N, CA, C and O atoms as a Maestro MAE file, in Angstrom:
{
 s_m_m2io_version
 :::
 2.0.0
}

f_m_ct {
 s_m_title
 :::
 protein
 m_atom[176] {
  # First column is atom index #
  i_m_mmod_type
  r_m_x_coord
  r_m_y_coord
  r_m_z_coord
  i_m_residue_number
  s_m_chain_name
  s_m_pdb_residue_name
  s_m_pdb_atom_name
  i_m_atomic_number
  :::
  1 25 181.680 41.768 200.628 1 A "UNK " " N  " 7
  2 3 182.041 40.333 200.618 1 A "UNK " " CA " 6
  3 2 182.218 39.867 199.176 1 A "UNK " " C  " 6
  4 15 181.358 40.089 198.324 1 A "UNK " " O  " 8
  5 25 183.347 39.220 198.925 2 A "UNK " " N  " 7
  6 3 183.565 38.746 197.562 2 A "UNK " " CA " 6
  7 2 182.871 37.399 197.346 2 A "UNK " " C  " 6
  8 15 182.487 36.724 198.301 2 A "UNK " " O  " 8
  9 25 182.723 37.032 196.104 3 A "UNK " " N  " 7
  10 3 181.947 35.834 195.776 3 A "UNK " " CA " 6
  11 2 182.610 34.561 196.265 3 A "UNK " " C  " 6
  12 15 181.920 33.614 196.643 3 A "UNK " " O  " 8
  13 25 183.947 34.519 196.265 4 A "UNK " " N  " 7
  14 3 184.615 33.295 196.703 4 A "UNK " " CA " 6
  15 2 184.336 33.036 198.176 4 A "UNK " " C  " 6
  16 15 184.113 31.895 198.580 4 A "UNK " " O  " 8
  17 25 184.347 34.103 198.982 5 A "UNK " " N  " 7
  18 3 184.061 33.922 200.406 5 A "UNK " " CA " 6
  19 2 182.599 33.555 200.610 5 A "UNK " " C  " 6
  20 15 182.271 32.752 201.484 5 A "UNK " " O  " 8
  21 25 181.731 34.136 199.812 6 A "UNK " " N  " 7
  22 3 180.314 33.786 199.898 6 A "UNK " " CA " 6
  23 2 180.118 32.314 199.548 6 A "UNK " " C  " 6
  24 15 179.341 31.616 200.199 6 A "UNK " " O  " 8
  25 25 180.822 31.846 198.524 7 A "UNK " " N  " 7
  26 3 180.717 30.442 198.133 7 A "UNK " " CA " 6
  27 2 181.179 29.534 199.259 7 A "UNK " " C  " 6
  28 15 180.582 28.485 199.500 7 A "UNK " " O  " 8
  29 25 182.244 29.935 199.951 8 A "UNK " " N  " 7
  30 3 182.727 29.158 201.092 8 A "UNK " " CA " 6
  31 2 181.645 29.075 202.164 8 A "UNK " " C  " 6
  32 15 181.406 28.010 202.733 8 A "UNK " " O  " 8
  33 25 180.997 30.196 202.433 9 A "UNK " " N  " 7
  34 3 179.937 30.218 203.441 9 A "UNK " " CA " 6
  35 2 178.802 29.275 203.038 9 A "UNK " " C  " 6
  36 15 178.269 28.543 203.872 9 A "UNK " " O  " 8
  37 25 178.441 29.299 201.769 10 A "UNK " " N  " 7
  38 3 177.387 28.414 201.266 10 A "UNK " " CA " 6
  39 2 177.812 26.958 201.398 10 A "UNK " " C  " 6
  40 15 177.022 26.108 201.810 10 A "UNK " " O  " 8
  41 25 179.071 26.675 201.044 11 A "UNK " " N  " 7
  42 3 179.578 25.304 201.150 11 A "UNK " " CA " 6
  43 2 179.561 24.830 202.591 11 A "UNK " " C  " 6
  44 15 179.184 23.691 202.869 11 A "UNK " " O  " 8
  45 25 179.969 25.697 203.511 12 A "UNK " " N  " 7
  46 3 179.978 25.325 204.920 12 A "UNK " " CA " 6
  47 2 178.566 25.016 205.396 12 A "UNK " " C  " 6
  48 15 178.346 24.067 206.147 12 A "UNK " " O  " 8
  49 25 177.601 25.836 204.946 13 A "UNK " " N  " 7
  50 3 176.214 25.608 205.347 13 A "UNK " " CA " 6
  51 2 175.696 24.293 204.761 13 A "UNK " " C  " 6
  52 15 175.030 23.513 205.442 13 A "UNK " " O  " 8
  53 25 176.010 24.070 203.508 14 A "UNK " " N  " 7
  54 3 175.466 22.906 202.807 14 A "UNK " " CA " 6
  55 2 176.035 21.592 203.325 14 A "UNK " " C  " 6
  56 15 175.334 20.581 203.373 14 A "UNK " " O  " 8
  57 25 177.310 21.609 203.713 15 A "UNK " " N  " 7
  58 3 177.976 20.355 204.054 15 A "UNK " " CA " 6
  59 2 178.205 20.147 205.543 15 A "UNK " " C  " 6
  60 15 178.773 19.136 205.954 15 A "UNK " " O  " 8
  61 25 177.756 21.118 206.359 16 A "UNK " " N  " 7
  62 3 177.898 20.931 207.800 16 A "UNK " " CA " 6
  63 2 176.888 19.899 208.288 16 A "UNK " " C  " 6
  64 15 175.774 19.838 207.768 16 A "UNK " " O  " 8
  65 25 177.256 19.085 209.279 17 A "UNK " " N  " 7
  66 3 176.302 18.125 209.835 17 A "UNK " " CA " 6
  67 2 175.164 18.848 210.544 17 A "UNK " " C  " 6
  68 15 175.369 19.937 211.080 17 A "UNK " " O  " 8
  69 25 173.970 18.262 210.557 18 A "UNK " " N  " 7
  70 3 172.797 18.924 211.147 18 A "UNK " " CA " 6
  71 2 172.961 19.208 212.631 18 A "UNK " " C  " 6
  72 15 172.312 20.108 213.163 18 A "UNK " " O  " 8
  73 25 173.825 18.448 213.309 19 A "UNK " " N  " 7
  74 3 173.971 18.647 214.746 19 A "UNK " " CA " 6
  75 2 175.078 19.640 215.091 19 A "UNK " " C  " 6
  76 15 175.436 19.803 216.258 19 A "UNK " " O  " 8
  77 25 175.616 20.302 214.068 20 A "UNK " " N  " 7
  78 3 176.653 21.303 214.322 20 A "UNK " " CA " 6
  79 2 176.043 22.528 215.010 20 A "UNK " " C  " 6
  80 15 174.833 22.741 214.936 20 A "UNK " " O  " 8
  81 25 176.870 23.326 215.675 21 A "UNK " " N  " 7
  82 3 176.348 24.538 216.331 21 A "UNK " " CA " 6
  83 2 175.598 25.425 215.334 21 A "UNK " " C  " 6
  84 15 175.993 25.537 214.173 21 A "UNK " " O  " 8
  85 25 174.534 26.042 215.789 22 A "UNK " " N  " 7
  86 3 173.726 26.935 214.951 22 A "UNK " " CA " 6
  87 2 173.191 26.225 213.709 22 A "UNK " " C  " 6
  88 15 173.039 26.844 212.656 22 A "UNK " " O  " 8
  89 25 172.911 24.942 213.828 23 A "UNK " " N  " 7
  90 3 172.348 24.214 212.698 23 A "UNK " " CA " 6
  91 2 173.324 24.065 211.551 23 A "UNK " " C  " 6
  92 15 172.904 23.856 210.412 23 A "UNK " " O  " 8
  93 25 174.622 24.168 211.822 24 A "UNK " " N  " 7
  94 3 175.610 24.008 210.771 24 A "UNK " " CA " 6
  95 2 175.990 25.316 210.108 24 A "UNK " " C  " 6
  96 15 176.859 25.341 209.236 24 A "UNK " " O  " 8
  97 25 175.348 26.403 210.510 25 A "UNK " " N  " 7
  98 3 175.663 27.689 209.893 25 A "UNK " " CA " 6
  99 2 176.718 28.422 210.694 25 A "UNK " " C  " 6
  100 15 176.584 28.572 211.908 25 A "UNK " " O  " 8
  101 25 177.770 28.881 210.024 26 A "UNK " " N  " 7
  102 3 178.798 29.685 210.675 26 A "UNK " " CA " 6
  103 2 178.593 31.140 210.284 26 A "UNK " " C  " 6
  104 15 178.507 31.461 209.099 26 A "UNK " " O  " 8
  105 25 178.514 32.023 211.274 27 A "UNK " " N  " 7
  106 3 178.334 33.432 210.943 27 A "UNK " " CA " 6
  107 2 179.636 34.007 210.390 27 A "UNK " " C  " 6
  108 15 180.676 33.348 210.428 27 A "UNK " " O  " 8
  109 25 179.577 35.225 209.883 28 A "UNK " " N  " 7
  110 3 180.734 35.807 209.214 28 A "UNK " " CA " 6
  111 2 181.904 35.986 210.162 28 A "UNK " " C  " 6
  112 15 183.056 35.868 209.744 28 A "UNK " " O  " 8
  113 25 181.638 36.266 211.421 29 A "UNK " " N  " 7
  114 3 182.717 36.427 212.389 29 A "UNK " " CA " 6
  115 2 183.475 35.116 212.552 29 A "UNK " " C  " 6
  116 15 184.702 35.111 212.647 29 A "UNK " " O  " 8
  117 25 182.741 34.005 212.583 30 A "UNK " " N  " 7
  118 3 183.392 32.705 212.690 30 A "UNK " " CA " 6
  119 2 184.108 32.369 211.382 30 A "UNK " " C  " 6
  120 15 185.215 31.831 211.392 30 A "UNK " " O  " 8
  121 25 183.472 32.687 210.270 31 A "UNK " " N  " 7
  122 3 184.042 32.395 208.963 31 A "UNK " " CA " 6
  123 2 185.385 33.095 208.789 31 A "UNK " " C  " 6
  124 15 186.319 32.527 208.222 31 A "UNK " " O  " 8
  125 25 185.478 34.320 209.274 32 A "UNK " " N  " 7
  126 3 186.695 35.109 209.117 32 A "UNK " " CA " 6
  127 2 187.875 34.498 209.866 32 A "UNK " " C  " 6
  128 15 189.030 34.758 209.528 32 A "UNK " " O  " 8
  129 25 187.588 33.687 210.881 33 A "UNK " " N  " 7
  130 3 188.660 33.110 211.686 33 A "UNK " " CA " 6
  131 2 189.063 31.714 211.223 33 A "UNK " " C  " 6
  132 15 189.992 31.122 211.771 33 A "UNK " " O  " 8
  133 25 188.375 31.192 210.225 34 A "UNK " " N  " 7
  134 3 188.712 29.865 209.714 34 A "UNK " " CA " 6
  135 2 189.957 29.945 208.837 34 A "UNK " " C  " 6
  136 15 190.256 30.998 208.274 34 A "UNK " " O  " 8
  137 25 190.689 28.826 208.720 35 A "UNK " " N  " 7
  138 3 191.838 28.810 207.806 35 A "UNK " " CA " 6
  139 2 191.380 29.012 206.366 35 A "UNK " " C  " 6
  140 15 190.202 28.843 206.049 35 A "UNK " " O  " 8
  141 25 192.318 29.375 205.503 36 A "UNK " " N  " 7
  142 3 191.958 29.640 204.111 36 A "UNK " " CA " 6
  143 2 191.551 28.354 203.403 36 A "UNK " " C  " 6
  144 15 192.002 27.262 203.748 36 A "UNK " " O  " 8
  145 25 190.689 28.514 202.406 37 A "UNK " " N  " 7
  146 3 190.206 27.365 201.649 37 A "UNK " " CA " 6
  147 2 190.732 27.438 200.226 37 A "UNK " " C  " 6
  148 15 191.095 28.510 199.741 37 A "UNK " " O  " 8
  149 25 190.769 26.304 199.567 38 A "UNK " " N  " 7
  150 3 191.193 26.276 198.173 38 A "UNK " " CA " 6
  151 2 190.145 25.555 197.344 38 A "UNK " " C  " 6
  152 15 189.629 24.515 197.754 38 A "UNK " " O  " 8
  153 25 189.836 26.098 196.196 39 A "UNK " " N  " 7
  154 3 188.916 25.479 195.241 39 A "UNK " " CA " 6
  155 2 187.551 25.195 195.852 39 A "UNK " " C  " 6
  156 15 186.853 24.286 195.403 39 A "UNK " " O  " 8
  157 25 187.163 25.956 196.866 40 A "UNK " " N  " 7
  158 3 185.849 25.792 197.464 40 A "UNK " " CA " 6
  159 2 185.720 24.550 198.319 40 A "UNK " " C  " 6
  160 15 184.621 24.227 198.770 40 A "UNK " " O  " 8
  161 25 186.830 23.835 198.558 41 A "UNK " " N  " 7
  162 3 186.759 22.622 199.376 41 A "UNK " " CA " 6
  163 2 186.896 22.988 200.848 41 A "UNK " " C  " 6
  164 15 187.711 23.837 201.207 41 A "UNK " " O  " 8
  165 25 186.107 22.354 201.690 42 A "UNK " " N  " 7
  166 3 186.146 22.658 203.114 42 A "UNK " " CA " 6
  167 2 187.041 21.667 203.839 42 A "UNK " " C  " 6
  168 15 187.182 20.514 203.432 42 A "UNK " " O  " 8
  169 25 187.641 22.143 204.923 43 A "UNK " " N  " 7
  170 3 188.499 21.288 205.745 43 A "UNK " " CA " 6
  171 2 187.975 21.339 207.161 43 A "UNK " " C  " 6
  172 15 187.921 22.414 207.758 43 A "UNK " " O  " 8
  173 25 187.588 20.202 207.713 44 A "UNK " " N  " 7
  174 3 187.045 20.198 209.069 44 A "UNK " " CA " 6
  175 2 187.889 19.327 209.978 44 A "UNK " " C  " 6
  176 15 187.588 19.199 211.165 44 A "UNK " " O  " 8
  :::
 }
 m_bond[175] {
  # First column is bond index #
  i_m_from
  i_m_to
  i_m_order
  :::
  1 1 2 1
  2 2 3 1
  3 3 4 2
  4 3 5 1
  5 5 6 1
  6 6 7 1
  7 7 8 2
  8 7 9 1
  9 9 10 1
  10 10 11 1
  11 11 12 2
  12 11 13 1
  13 13 14 1
  14 14 15 1
  15 15 16 2
  16 15 17 1
  17 17 18 1
  18 18 19 1
  19 19 20 2
  20 19 21 1
  21 21 22 1
  22 22 23 1
  23 23 24 2
  24 23 25 1
  25 25 26 1
  26 26 27 1
  27 27 28 2
  28 27 29 1
  29 29 30 1
  30 30 31 1
  31 31 32 2
  32 31 33 1
  33 33 34 1
  34 34 35 1
  35 35 36 2
  36 35 37 1
  37 37 38 1
  38 38 39 1
  39 39 40 2
  40 39 41 1
  41 41 42 1
  42 42 43 1
  43 43 44 2
  44 43 45 1
  45 45 46 1
  46 46 47 1
  47 47 48 2
  48 47 49 1
  49 49 50 1
  50 50 51 1
  51 51 52 2
  52 51 53 1
  53 53 54 1
  54 54 55 1
  55 55 56 2
  56 55 57 1
  57 57 58 1
  58 58 59 1
  59 59 60 2
  60 59 61 1
  61 61 62 1
  62 62 63 1
  63 63 64 2
  64 63 65 1
  65 65 66 1
  66 66 67 1
  67 67 68 2
  68 67 69 1
  69 69 70 1
  70 70 71 1
  71 71 72 2
  72 71 73 1
  73 73 74 1
  74 74 75 1
  75 75 76 2
  76 75 77 1
  77 77 78 1
  78 78 79 1
  79 79 80 2
  80 79 81 1
  81 81 82 1
  82 82 83 1
  83 83 84 2
  84 83 85 1
  85 85 86 1
  86 86 87 1
  87 87 88 2
  88 87 89 1
  89 89 90 1
  90 90 91 1
  91 91 92 2
  92 91 93 1
  93 93 94 1
  94 94 95 1
  95 95 96 2
  96 95 97 1
  97 97 98 1
  98 98 99 1
  99 99 100 2
  100 99 101 1
  101 101 102 1
  102 102 103 1
  103 103 104 2
  104 103 105 1
  105 105 106 1
  106 106 107 1
  107 107 108 2
  108 107 109 1
  109 109 110 1
  110 110 111 1
  111 111 112 2
  112 111 113 1
  113 113 114 1
  114 114 115 1
  115 115 116 2
  116 115 117 1
  117 117 118 1
  118 118 119 1
  119 119 120 2
  120 119 121 1
  121 121 122 1
  122 122 123 1
  123 123 124 2
  124 123 125 1
  125 125 126 1
  126 126 127 1
  127 127 128 2
  128 127 129 1
  129 129 130 1
  130 130 131 1
  131 131 132 2
  132 131 133 1
  133 133 134 1
  134 134 135 1
  135 135 136 2
  136 135 137 1
  137 137 138 1
  138 138 139 1
  139 139 140 2
  140 139 141 1
  141 141 142 1
  142 142 143 1
  143 143 144 2
  144 143 145 1
  145 145 146 1
  146 146 147 1
  147 147 148 2
  148 147 149 1
  149 149 150 1
  150 150 151 1
  151 151 152 2
  152 151 153 1
  153 153 154 1
  154 154 155 1
  155 155 156 2
  156 155 157 1
  157 157 158 1
  158 158 159 1
  159 159 160 2
  160 159 161 1
  161 161 162 1
  162 162 163 1
  163 163 164 2
  164 163 165 1
  165 165 166 1
  166 166 167 1
  167 167 168 2
  168 167 169 1
  169 169 170 1
  170 170 171 1
  171 171 172 2
  172 171 173 1
  173 173 174 1
  174 174 175 1
  175 175 176 2
  :::
 }
}
């Protein structure tokens, strides 16, 4: 796993609402299916 993807995972965890599935944490399988991100910004 490269650092940019890891940073995205951290950002998703940090900024997800508490009532999101799995406490806001997306596993790598889910992360791999998300659209691409730019500059570490998340799109929901």
